[in-house]
Amino acid sequence: MKQRERHPIVAGVTALVAVALAVGLIAGIAMFVGANIVGFGGGSEAGDKATDPDAGASLHVPAPVPTETDTGPAITLRASPTASPTTSSKKQGGSASEDASESPSASTAAEKPARKKITLQVGTVQAEPMETISITGIYPGGEGATLRLERRRDGRWQEFGISDVRVTGEQFSTKIQTGRIGKHRFRMKDIDTGAYSNKVSVTIG
C-alpha cells in the first residue's frame, strides 16, 4: 500500500518541473525577442560601427545635371565716379597745348623763319693761278648762320682753309685764291645745322 501512494507524488513533482522549464523557456524567448525589438540586440552592428564609422552607411549618387557656362566677364572693372578718362585726357591735352603756346621757345620758333636752301655762286668760272675769285650767295632764313667753304679733293670734301663766313641780311660773300691747276668744285656748309649749298666749279689755269 505504501509503494502505490508514492507514485502519484513523483508524478506530480515531475509535472511541476516540466511546467517550470516550459515557463522559463517561454520567458527567455520573450525577453530575447523584446530586447531585439527595443534595440538592445544590435551589439554586433554597434561593434562594427565602433571600428568602422562607415559600417552600415549607404551611398546615394544623384543623377548628373548639366551645368550652365557663364559667358560673361570674370571681373568687372568700375570706373571711378569722380574722374572721366575722356575729360582727363582732354584736360591734359589742353594743358599741354596751353603750355606749348605760352612757352617762350615755342613762340620764338614760330616767329623765326625756317632756313631754306643755301644758294652759292662764283664771280668767274675760269681764273689764272692765284687770281682772286669772289664767292657770294644767299641763305633765306639763315640770318646769323656760320658757313664754311669746302672743296672736293681726292674723292672727298675737305675744308678749303679760309675763315668761316657769317650770314648778314640773309646774304654772304668771301674771296679765295688758289695756285692749283685744274678744275675745282666748291660748296658751303652750315656748321650749325649741317645743311649744304649747291656745288659750283672753277677752272684754274
GROMACS .gro file of N, CA and C in nm, residues 1 10 20-21 25 34 45 52 54 63 79 91 93 95 114-116 122 129 139-140 144-145 177-178 192-193 197:
model
   84
    1MET      N    1   0.083  -0.119   0.000
    1MET     CA    2   0.000   0.000   0.000
    1MET      C    3   0.086   0.124   0.000
   10VAL      N    4   0.560   1.144  -0.708
   10VAL     CA    5   0.672   1.158  -0.803
   10VAL      C    6   0.621   1.214  -0.935
   20ALA      N    7   0.771   2.426  -1.505
   20ALA     CA    8   0.865   2.535  -1.474
   20ALA      C    9   0.964   2.554  -1.588
   21LEU      N   10   1.014   2.445  -1.641
   21LEU     CA   11   1.108   2.457  -1.753
   21LEU      C   12   1.043   2.520  -1.876
   25LEU      N   13   1.154   2.870  -2.039
   25LEU     CA   14   1.195   2.878  -2.180
   25LEU      C   15   1.115   2.983  -2.254
   34GLY      N   16   1.198   4.066  -2.712
   34GLY     CA   17   1.174   4.204  -2.670
   34GLY      C   18   1.299   4.288  -2.675
   45GLU      N   19   2.629   4.507  -3.468
   45GLU     CA   20   2.628   4.624  -3.557
   45GLU      C   21   2.694   4.742  -3.492
   52ASP      N   22   3.449   5.076  -3.755
   52ASP     CA   23   3.441   5.132  -3.890
   52ASP      C   24   3.327   5.232  -3.895
   54ASP      N   25   3.203   5.396  -4.130
   54ASP     CA   26   3.119   5.386  -4.250
   54ASP      C   27   3.040   5.256  -4.255
   63ALA      N   28   2.152   6.180  -5.992
   63ALA     CA   29   2.163   6.180  -6.138
   63ALA      C   30   2.235   6.305  -6.186
   79ALA      N   31   3.468  10.214  -6.329
   79ALA     CA   32   3.539  10.341  -6.345
   79ALA      C   33   3.514  10.429  -6.224
   91LYS      N   34   4.165  11.737  -7.061
   91LYS     CA   35   4.226  11.835  -6.973
   91LYS      C   36   4.376  11.836  -6.988
   93GLY      N   37   4.545  11.727  -7.251
   93GLY     CA   38   4.578  11.777  -7.382
   93GLY      C   39   4.570  11.928  -7.388
   95SER      N   40   4.611  12.133  -7.137
   95SER     CA   41   4.722  12.190  -7.060
   95SER      C   42   4.849  12.187  -7.141
  114ALA      N   43   6.190  12.967  -9.116
  114ALA     CA   44   6.267  12.845  -9.136
  114ALA      C   45   6.377  12.869  -9.239
  115ARG      N   46   6.492  12.805  -9.216
  115ARG     CA   47   6.603  12.819  -9.307
  115ARG      C   48   6.577  12.738  -9.434
  116LYS      N   49   6.604  12.799  -9.548
  116LYS     CA   50   6.585  12.733  -9.675
  116LYS      C   51   6.721  12.695  -9.734
  122VAL      N   52   7.979  13.180 -10.800
  122VAL     CA   53   8.116  13.234 -10.809
  122VAL      C   54   8.120  13.346 -10.912
  129PRO      N   55   9.611  13.115 -11.203
  129PRO     CA   56   9.661  13.075 -11.071
  129PRO      C   57   9.679  13.197 -10.981
  139TYR      N   58   7.103  13.307  -9.825
  139TYR     CA   59   7.058  13.200  -9.733
  139TYR      C   60   6.929  13.247  -9.665
  140PRO      N   61   6.812  13.227  -9.728
  140PRO     CA   62   6.685  13.273  -9.670
  140PRO      C   63   6.659  13.207  -9.535
  144GLY      N   64   7.255  13.526  -8.940
  144GLY     CA   65   7.345  13.496  -8.830
  144GLY      C   66   7.410  13.359  -8.837
  145ALA      N   67   7.380  13.278  -8.939
  145ALA     CA   68   7.439  13.145  -8.951
  145ALA      C   69   7.587  13.156  -8.988
  177GLN      N   70   9.177  13.239 -10.325
  177GLN     CA   71   9.286  13.229 -10.423
  177GLN      C   72   9.344  13.088 -10.417
  178THR      N   73   9.383  13.035 -10.531
  178THR     CA   74   9.447  12.904 -10.535
  178THR      C   75   9.541  12.897 -10.655
  192ASP      N   76   7.609  12.476  -8.813
  192ASP     CA   77   7.513  12.454  -8.704
  192ASP      C   78   7.412  12.346  -8.739
  193THR      N   79   7.359  12.348  -8.860
  193THR     CA   80   7.255  12.253  -8.900
  193THR      C   81   7.309  12.140  -8.988
  197SER      N   82   7.505  12.381  -9.950
  197SER     CA   83   7.460  12.460 -10.064
  197SER      C   84   7.474  12.377 -10.191
   0.00000   0.00000   0.00000
